[in-house]
Amino acid sequence: MTENSQQQPAAPAPELPTQYAPAEVEGKLYERWVERGYFEADAESGKPPFTVVIPPPNVTGSLHLGHAFEHTLIDALTRRKRMQGYETLWQPGMDHAGIATQNVVERELAKEGKSRHDLGREAFVERVWKWKEESGGQISGQMKRLGDGVAWSRERFTMDEGLSKAVQTIFKKLYDDELIYRAERIINWCPRCLTAISDIEVEYQEDDGELVSVRYGSGDAEIVVATTRAETMLGDTAVAVHPDDERYKHLVGTEIELPLTGRRIPVVADEHVDPEFGTGAVKVTPAHDPNDFEIGQRHGLPNLAVMDERAVITAHGPFQGLDRLEARSAIVAALRAEGRIVAEKRPYVHSVGHCSRCKTTIEPRLSLQWWVKVAPLAKEAGDAVRDGRVKIHPKEMEPRYFGWVDNLHDWCISRQLWWGHRIPVWYGPGGEVVCVGPDDEAPTGEGWHQDTDVLDTWFSSGLWPFSTLGWPEQTPSVEKFYPNSVLVTGYDILFFWVARMMMFGLYAMDGTPPFHTIALHGMVRDQFGKKMSKSFGNAVNPLDWMDKYGSDAVRFTLARGANPGVDVPIGEDWVQGSRNFANKIWNATRFALMNGATVEGELPPVEQLSATDRWILSRLNATVAEVDAYYEDYQFAKLSDSLFHFAWDEVFDWYVELSKTTFFAGGEEAKVSARVLGEVLDVTLRLLHPVVPFVTETLWTTMTGRESLVVADWPKAVLVPGADAPGGFRDDAAEQEIELVQQVVTEVRRFRSDQGLQPGQKVPAELTLTGTALAPHEAAIRQLLRLQPAGEDFHATASLPVAGARVALDLSGTIDVEAERKRLAKDLAAAEKEKAQAHGKLGNEAFLGKAPDNVVDKIRARLAKAEADIERITEQLAALPEK
């Protein structure tokens, strides 16, 4: 194989230790990779670019299995592209995580008996920066443990100077284009964090509540409404019914009494109301419900807020000063005392939103906030996918994307926090409003002050694909690495992060989308398919598994479960299996090195290759093509499975075992096979490297004496001198020949197992291979099957016809013939019964006319298996010695 120019042959490497110890290898290898600058990206190089950004983890975060899963996939993609000769940039960085980070530091202050207000805004922000430098970002070290090949010199933070400039620039551009505005709207409000929060920061769960039906008005002017939030009735400004509901037509346009308040409110007709649900009438509280707000806007209703920012009742009367939940009970009691309660249901289980950070119940609240007018931006984001500029993979996820971007509401971007990008708007003493860009001078003078709110974290992370490259400056990195080649992320943030990046990228970069492809993956779950959670007791710290089994084992397990857009179950026993695979690679390479495997010189010409050599080279090329195709389709599970079975089954279990007799015999044939084995391992380790980088790097550099797999060439189809195959060597005849050998070995092994023979137990045998393609493989077959030559006293007690050959065995004294005959007779009876049942169903025309095709196919398969079992068992009975 041809190496990159920087690959220099080194001195012969030492022999491999007898066992692979990941802990002794991984940290040192990663440090070497970073020191040599393998992961850095040169914006001035002439290589084609390949760019991926890391979905920026929160600065408060630590590596969980979801991170490990996503990072494994991205790392595999970028390592392969780097080996293919691309200038590869995997952009690292972290998100400032407004609410999460502020909460962490506020909890630290609380331990000191202080609040952020005791420090003041400026000192508090300084405290957060100090925390970030000392304690934040532990995930970076954990990423190194996993093997993430990111360009560390380019690491960015969403609050650093360059990204802050990008945020100010895009805010002013949107503001000047009248796509940012300030208005009162209903938002998600956390009474504990005292801020608006985004939809993604709301977690819905089934809570036990109460549903009370309350009679408004009296006599002919009476309407019953049902509510789970009785406390909000203090802010009702109407009752709404459907325009076509005959029951209430006489009341539309009139006023009825609102209990407990002494106010009268109108009855309005609105098509939003479902006349089939409940009583067909709903209370309208515009200041405390998003749907009610929309009704209020349509009918010109007043917005009456009855709670403060801490969800304490502010309405005048006996309930003033009560917490909303206290007020709920008190109001229901007061209504009951007035005879207004028509029905009560408790517990009433319903979905309730909670703050994802502090778990407090969210309160819909009318508030003056900053908004992005998303309609024109969202249209562009939808069009970019519809016209093919951006591809969503798997394609089945497109409807979910369109369902979101085609129905986006305006985006509330302001947060009532101190940590974050402060909104760059100043207010003057005469009501002036000035938006300030990064190169503008902020207004000064008496009465001028900056808006106290900060921007939603998603605002700055929405700029991530280009702000990390130096935008708004037109840097060489922007020129080289934008747009990104692919975005690898979970389908769960398709709506929140991906859609925002699409909108901002298209808007800021003159219609160029931020990436060519959006490759969506699923969520990591436990081995039973259950969501991982600390509360469920099934959460896993991936570092624990890395300590126990090695990072390669964790990576391979995650990649092997990664089907596009589908959730990934994972259990510790699967990681253990991947550790066994790493050990298998290690042991096979040790065997190869001990038997002279080499990559030096050209492959021997085709006429010098045995059928076994030609077979494995042919299978190697088939695997290279298969893995390449799977990578291009983001089929990580399939490419990992393909590599697993090729390496373990075909290379280690078959080629190495079939070649042992050649190696033990020595001579020229052994040298040929040693060169072939070296080539096969060279290519196999290259193919495996992006997914399992540590063990492959150790083995490859030891075997080849070359610098590093990180900067080695990605394998292409192997060419064999003398073979006319420009697209890579393939030999169908050799593949068929070795398949016959595999049939013989597999069938005889199964027969031995059926007879109760131990795997290592030697048995005298005669092999009749003359006239078949099996003759050259007799020594290997005997070696694999532990078959001794037939001596003078040989007596064939079993004769097996297989693959056009015959294997006669002398089992005298090795089995209990009578017990074996009884066991086989029982198995034969069961197979004949299965055959009869399947035959009967397939012969039943009525059944065939009604049964689905897949059911009929299963029965046909059962019949075929039963017939094969009958033939096999009959042969085994005939092969048993007579009494």
Tab-separated table of N, CA, C and O in Angstrom, residues 395-477:
chain	number	residue	atom	x	y	z
A	395	LYS	N	-33.788	9.656	5.099
A	395	LYS	CA	-34.791	10.487	4.436
A	395	LYS	C	-36.135	10.432	5.151
A	395	LYS	O	-36.938	11.377	5.069
A	396	GLU	N	-36.383	9.331	5.865
A	396	GLU	CA	-37.661	9.186	6.572
A	396	GLU	C	-37.862	10.275	7.624
A	396	GLU	O	-38.969	10.483	8.110
A	397	MET	N	-36.770	10.958	8.008
A	397	MET	CA	-36.876	12.009	9.020
A	397	MET	C	-37.326	13.353	8.420
A	397	MET	O	-37.622	14.296	9.157
A	398	GLU	N	-37.359	13.451	7.097
A	398	GLU	CA	-37.733	14.726	6.470
A	398	GLU	C	-39.105	15.238	6.911
A	398	GLU	O	-39.255	16.428	7.201
A	399	PRO	N	-40.144	14.384	6.948
A	399	PRO	CA	-41.458	14.902	7.366
A	399	PRO	C	-41.437	15.541	8.748
A	399	PRO	O	-42.143	16.523	8.991
A	400	ARG	N	-40.633	15.002	9.659
A	400	ARG	CA	-40.545	15.590	10.998
A	400	ARG	C	-39.923	16.986	10.909
A	400	ARG	O	-40.340	17.916	11.605
A	401	TYR	N	-38.930	17.117	10.068
A	401	TYR	CA	-38.280	18.415	9.889
A	401	TYR	C	-39.258	19.430	9.301
A	401	TYR	O	-39.408	20.543	9.817
A	402	PHE	N	-39.938	19.026	8.227
A	402	PHE	CA	-40.889	19.943	7.601
A	402	PHE	C	-42.043	20.264	8.551
A	402	PHE	O	-42.539	21.396	8.578
A	403	GLY	N	-42.472	19.277	9.319
A	403	GLY	CA	-43.557	19.507	10.265
A	403	GLY	C	-43.211	20.584	11.278
A	403	GLY	O	-44.098	21.256	11.809
A	404	TRP	N	-41.918	20.741	11.531
A	404	TRP	CA	-41.485	21.763	12.476
A	404	TRP	C	-41.277	23.109	11.792
A	404	TRP	O	-41.891	24.108	12.163
A	405	VAL	N	-40.399	23.144	10.750
A	405	VAL	CA	-40.045	24.448	10.164
A	405	VAL	C	-41.227	25.084	9.438
A	405	VAL	O	-41.283	26.313	9.309
A	406	ASP	N	-42.161	24.265	8.975
A	406	ASP	CA	-43.317	24.836	8.273
A	406	ASP	C	-44.358	25.408	9.231
A	406	ASP	O	-45.320	26.046	8.795
A	407	ASN	N	-44.187	25.155	10.523
A	407	ASN	CA	-45.188	25.615	11.500
A	407	ASN	C	-44.554	26.336	12.681
A	407	ASN	O	-45.104	26.338	13.785
A	408	LEU	N	-43.387	26.923	12.450
A	408	LEU	CA	-42.686	27.598	13.536
A	408	LEU	C	-43.422	28.855	13.985
A	408	LEU	O	-43.900	29.640	13.161
A	409	HIS	N	-43.499	29.029	15.293
A	409	HIS	CA	-43.970	30.295	15.865
A	409	HIS	C	-42.764	31.197	16.076
A	409	HIS	O	-41.620	30.741	16.115
A	410	ASP	N	-43.017	32.473	16.238
A	410	ASP	CA	-41.909	33.386	16.522
A	410	ASP	C	-41.165	32.924	17.774
A	410	ASP	O	-41.757	32.382	18.723
A	411	TRP	N	-39.873	33.162	17.766
A	411	TRP	CA	-38.954	32.581	18.754
A	411	TRP	C	-38.618	33.618	19.821
A	411	TRP	O	-38.094	34.686	19.519
A	412	CYS	N	-38.944	33.289	21.060
A	412	CYS	CA	-38.588	34.153	22.189
A	412	CYS	C	-37.101	33.964	22.491
A	412	CYS	O	-36.672	32.872	22.874
A	413	ILE	N	-36.304	35.014	22.323
A	413	ILE	CA	-34.849	34.890	22.455
A	413	ILE	C	-34.303	35.555	23.712
A	413	ILE	O	-33.092	35.477	23.970
A	414	SER	N	-35.134	36.201	24.498
A	414	SER	CA	-34.623	36.882	25.696
A	414	SER	C	-34.804	36.009	26.928
A	414	SER	O	-35.771	35.264	27.053
A	415	ARG	N	-33.821	36.119	27.832
A	415	ARG	CA	-33.837	35.365	29.083
A	415	ARG	C	-33.503	36.321	30.225
A	415	ARG	O	-32.602	37.155	30.112
A	416	GLN	N	-34.187	36.129	31.344
A	416	GLN	CA	-34.001	37.020	32.487
A	416	GLN	C	-32.890	36.463	33.391
A	416	GLN	O	-33.105	36.086	34.541
A	417	LEU	N	-31.695	36.398	32.807
A	417	LEU	CA	-30.521	35.875	33.493
A	417	LEU	C	-29.412	36.920	33.484
A	417	LEU	O	-29.510	37.937	32.805
A	418	TRP	N	-28.331	36.626	34.196
A	418	TRP	CA	-27.154	37.489	34.163
A	418	TRP	C	-26.020	36.858	33.364
A	418	TRP	O	-25.125	37.552	32.920
A	419	TRP	N	-26.061	35.550	33.219
A	419	TRP	CA	-24.982	34.844	32.502
A	419	TRP	C	-25.444	34.564	31.076
A	419	TRP	O	-26.402	33.854	30.842
A	420	GLY	N	-24.751	35.166	30.132
A	420	GLY	CA	-25.105	34.970	28.736
A	420	GLY	C	-24.746	36.202	27.917
A	420	GLY	O	-24.162	37.173	28.420
A	421	HIS	N	-25.091	36.184	26.657
A	421	HIS	CA	-24.866	37.333	25.772
A	421	HIS	C	-25.943	38.381	26.055
A	421	HIS	O	-27.126	38.161	25.769
A	422	ARG	N	-25.527	39.486	26.581
A	422	ARG	CA	-26.501	40.528	26.941
A	422	ARG	C	-27.067	41.151	25.664
A	422	ARG	O	-26.343	41.380	24.690
A	423	ILE	N	-28.348	41.388	25.666
A	423	ILE	CA	-29.007	41.940	24.481
A	423	ILE	C	-28.422	43.323	24.174
A	423	ILE	O	-28.408	44.201	25.045
A	424	PRO	N	-27.925	43.519	22.945
A	424	PRO	CA	-27.197	44.751	22.614
A	424	PRO	C	-28.124	45.909	22.242
A	424	PRO	O	-28.015	46.504	21.163
A	425	VAL	N	-29.041	46.211	23.142
A	425	VAL	CA	-30.003	47.298	22.908
A	425	VAL	C	-29.934	48.252	24.101
A	425	VAL	O	-29.929	47.802	25.262
A	426	TRP	N	-29.885	49.551	23.785
A	426	TRP	CA	-29.846	50.589	24.822
A	426	TRP	C	-31.116	51.418	24.741
A	426	TRP	O	-31.648	51.679	23.650
A	427	TYR	N	-31.592	51.829	25.931
A	427	TYR	CA	-32.784	52.663	26.032
A	427	TYR	C	-32.393	54.050	26.554
A	427	TYR	O	-31.589	54.177	27.491
A	428	GLY	N	-32.983	55.076	25.916
A	428	GLY	CA	-32.665	56.434	26.316
A	428	GLY	C	-33.712	57.051	27.216
A	428	GLY	O	-34.820	56.508	27.375
A	429	PRO	N	-33.401	58.168	27.802
A	429	PRO	CA	-34.327	58.820	28.754
A	429	PRO	C	-35.612	59.298	28.104
A	429	PRO	O	-36.629	59.468	28.775
A	430	GLY	N	-35.587	59.478	26.797
A	430	GLY	CA	-36.788	59.942	26.117
A	430	GLY	C	-37.502	58.834	25.374
A	430	GLY	O	-38.268	59.122	24.438
A	431	GLY	N	-37.242	57.572	25.762
A	431	GLY	CA	-37.887	56.440	25.099
A	431	GLY	C	-37.148	55.966	23.863
A	431	GLY	O	-37.665	55.132	23.104
A	432	GLU	N	-35.928	56.478	23.623
A	432	GLU	CA	-35.141	56.041	22.474
A	432	GLU	C	-34.741	54.568	22.640
A	432	GLU	O	-34.499	54.089	23.747
A	433	VAL	N	-34.650	53.881	21.498
A	433	VAL	CA	-34.193	52.484	21.469
A	433	VAL	C	-33.106	52.383	20.408
A	433	VAL	O	-33.341	52.700	19.235
A	434	VAL	N	-31.891	51.963	20.826
A	434	VAL	CA	-30.763	51.883	19.903
A	434	VAL	C	-30.147	50.486	19.979
A	434	VAL	O	-29.765	50.031	21.069
A	435	CYS	N	-30.061	49.840	18.826
A	435	CYS	CA	-29.392	48.537	18.747
A	435	CYS	C	-27.943	48.778	18.348
A	435	CYS	O	-27.676	49.472	17.344
A	436	VAL	N	-27.014	48.189	19.078
A	436	VAL	CA	-25.596	48.473	18.896
A	436	VAL	C	-24.880	47.246	18.350
A	436	VAL	O	-24.944	46.155	18.938
A	437	GLY	N	-24.194	47.428	17.225
A	437	GLY	CA	-23.389	46.355	16.656
A	437	GLY	C	-22.010	46.318	17.283
A	437	GLY	O	-21.653	47.202	18.078
A	438	PRO	N	-21.191	45.316	16.933
A	438	PRO	CA	-19.886	45.149	17.579
A	438	PRO	C	-18.918	46.304	17.309
A	438	PRO	O	-17.998	46.529	18.101
A	439	ASP	N	-19.103	47.012	16.218
A	439	ASP	CA	-18.203	48.119	15.886
A	439	ASP	C	-18.809	49.484	16.204
A	439	ASP	O	-18.229	50.523	15.870
A	440	ASP	N	-19.988	49.485	16.842
A	440	ASP	CA	-20.667	50.735	17.178
A	440	ASP	C	-20.325	51.166	18.601
A	440	ASP	O	-20.027	50.327	19.473
A	441	GLU	N	-20.406	52.478	18.829
A	441	GLU	CA	-20.251	53.016	20.172
A	441	GLU	C	-21.608	52.998	20.867
A	441	GLU	O	-22.598	53.481	20.315
A	442	ALA	N	-21.645	52.451	22.063
A	442	ALA	CA	-22.899	52.433	22.812
A	442	ALA	C	-23.237	53.847	23.291
A	442	ALA	O	-22.330	54.636	23.598
A	443	PRO	N	-24.515	54.210	23.321
A	443	PRO	CA	-24.904	55.543	23.797
A	443	PRO	C	-24.465	55.764	25.241
A	443	PRO	O	-24.477	54.835	26.060
A	444	THR	N	-24.061	56.948	25.545
A	444	THR	CA	-23.668	57.287	26.914
A	444	THR	C	-24.434	58.531	27.337
A	444	THR	O	-25.058	59.211	26.530
A	445	GLY	N	-24.373	58.778	28.571
A	445	GLY	CA	-25.051	59.968	29.077
A	445	GLY	C	-26.142	59.590	30.068
A	445	GLY	O	-26.507	58.418	30.222
A	446	GLU	N	-26.645	60.579	30.736
A	446	GLU	CA	-27.625	60.340	31.789
A	446	GLU	C	-28.908	59.740	31.230
A	446	GLU	O	-29.428	60.189	30.209
A	447	GLY	N	-29.366	58.704	31.910
A	447	GLY	CA	-30.630	58.087	31.532
A	447	GLY	C	-30.508	56.949	30.534
A	447	GLY	O	-31.497	56.242	30.282
A	448	TRP	N	-29.331	56.770	29.930
A	448	TRP	CA	-29.167	55.646	28.991
A	448	TRP	C	-28.791	54.382	29.762
A	448	TRP	O	-27.960	54.418	30.670
A	449	HIS	N	-29.408	53.267	29.395
A	449	HIS	CA	-29.063	51.989	30.040
A	449	HIS	C	-29.282	50.839	29.067
A	449	HIS	O	-30.122	50.931	28.164
A	450	GLN	N	-28.521	49.766	29.259
A	450	GLN	CA	-28.631	48.607	28.383
A	450	GLN	C	-29.733	47.672	28.883
A	450	GLN	O	-30.010	47.577	30.089
A	451	ASP	N	-30.374	46.996	27.950
A	451	ASP	CA	-31.367	45.975	28.306
A	451	ASP	C	-30.727	44.980	29.268
A	451	ASP	O	-29.572	44.562	29.091
A	452	THR	N	-31.468	44.574	30.294
A	452	THR	CA	-30.897	43.695	31.323
A	452	THR	C	-30.948	42.220	30.943
A	452	THR	O	-30.287	41.397	31.580
A	453	ASP	N	-31.718	41.867	29.918
A	453	ASP	CA	-31.857	40.452	29.555
A	453	ASP	C	-30.651	39.946	28.761
A	453	ASP	O	-29.894	40.727	28.180
A	454	VAL	N	-30.507	38.620	28.763
A	454	VAL	CA	-29.500	37.987	27.911
A	454	VAL	C	-30.220	37.140	26.862
A	454	VAL	O	-31.429	36.906	26.950
A	455	LEU	N	-29.461	36.681	25.882
A	455	LEU	CA	-30.040	35.901	24.796
A	455	LEU	C	-30.130	34.418	25.148
A	455	LEU	O	-29.266	33.876	25.857
A	456	ASP	N	-31.153	33.796	24.614
A	456	ASP	CA	-31.301	32.343	24.701
A	456	ASP	C	-30.014	31.675	24.226
A	456	ASP	O	-29.402	32.078	23.233
A	457	THR	N	-29.595	30.640	24.947
A	457	THR	CA	-28.376	29.906	24.579
A	457	THR	C	-28.420	29.423	23.129
A	457	THR	O	-27.404	29.395	22.434
A	458	TRP	N	-29.616	29.039	22.649
A	458	TRP	CA	-29.728	28.525	21.285
A	458	TRP	C	-29.443	29.596	20.240
A	458	TRP	O	-29.142	29.280	19.083
A	459	PHE	N	-29.508	30.868	20.636
A	459	PHE	CA	-29.213	31.944	19.688
A	459	PHE	C	-27.741	31.876	19.284
A	459	PHE	O	-27.403	31.934	18.094
A	460	SER	N	-26.857	31.765	20.266
A	460	SER	CA	-25.428	31.716	19.938
A	460	SER	C	-25.029	30.358	19.358
A	460	SER	O	-24.201	30.292	18.442
A	461	SER	N	-25.622	29.274	19.837
A	461	SER	CA	-25.261	27.962	19.288
A	461	SER	C	-25.810	27.795	17.876
A	461	SER	O	-25.308	26.970	17.104
A	462	GLY	N	-26.810	28.589	17.507
A	462	GLY	CA	-27.310	28.551	16.138
A	462	GLY	C	-26.317	29.097	15.128
A	462	GLY	O	-26.438	28.849	13.923
A	463	LEU	N	-25.321	29.851	15.598
A	463	LEU	CA	-24.279	30.419	14.726
A	463	LEU	C	-23.049	29.516	14.635
A	463	LEU	O	-22.092	29.838	13.925
A	464	TRP	N	-23.057	28.416	15.354
A	464	TRP	CA	-21.874	27.582	15.585
A	464	TRP	C	-21.133	27.168	14.303
A	464	TRP	O	-19.893	27.198	14.277
A	465	PRO	N	-21.798	26.773	13.209
A	465	PRO	CA	-21.051	26.301	12.043
A	465	PRO	C	-20.174	27.356	11.385
A	465	PRO	O	-19.232	27.021	10.673
A	466	PHE	N	-20.463	28.656	11.614
A	466	PHE	CA	-19.629	29.686	10.980
A	466	PHE	C	-18.978	30.631	11.983
A	466	PHE	O	-17.889	31.152	11.742
A	467	SER	N	-19.588	30.829	13.148
A	467	SER	CA	-18.957	31.708	14.147
A	467	SER	C	-17.648	31.092	14.644
A	467	SER	O	-16.699	31.818	14.958
A	468	THR	N	-17.578	29.774	14.710
A	468	THR	CA	-16.360	29.093	15.158
A	468	THR	C	-15.218	29.251	14.160
A	468	THR	O	-14.053	29.005	14.501
A	469	LEU	N	-15.526	29.640	12.929
A	469	LEU	CA	-14.511	29.787	11.881
A	469	LEU	C	-14.019	31.224	11.749
A	469	LEU	O	-13.169	31.512	10.910
A	470	GLY	N	-14.532	32.121	12.590
A	470	GLY	CA	-14.064	33.500	12.584
A	470	GLY	C	-15.033	34.514	12.027
A	470	GLY	O	-14.751	35.712	11.999
A	471	TRP	N	-16.219	34.078	11.542
A	471	TRP	CA	-17.228	35.019	11.056
A	471	TRP	C	-17.614	35.953	12.200
A	471	TRP	O	-17.671	35.505	13.353
A	472	PRO	N	-17.834	37.242	11.974
A	472	PRO	CA	-18.190	37.871	10.698
A	472	PRO	C	-16.999	38.258	9.806
A	472	PRO	O	-17.215	38.796	8.715
A	473	GLU	N	-15.766	38.018	10.261
A	473	GLU	CA	-14.637	38.256	9.372
A	473	GLU	C	-14.621	37.175	8.289
A	473	GLU	O	-14.965	36.024	8.557
A	474	GLN	N	-14.218	37.520	7.095
A	474	GLN	CA	-14.131	36.546	6.009
A	474	GLN	C	-12.747	35.890	6.080
A	474	GLN	O	-11.867	36.150	5.274
A	475	THR	N	-12.581	35.040	7.079
A	475	THR	CA	-11.282	34.430	7.354
A	475	THR	C	-10.987	33.306	6.356
A	475	THR	O	-11.893	32.777	5.701
A	476	PRO	N	-9.711	32.892	6.255
A	476	PRO	CA	-9.387	31.724	5.435
A	476	PRO	C	-10.157	30.484	5.872
A	476	PRO	O	-10.517	29.645	5.038
A	477	SER	N	-10.428	30.366	7.169
A	477	SER	CA	-11.176	29.212	7.654
A	477	SER	C	-12.618	29.231	7.175
A	477	SER	O	-13.194	28.186	6.841
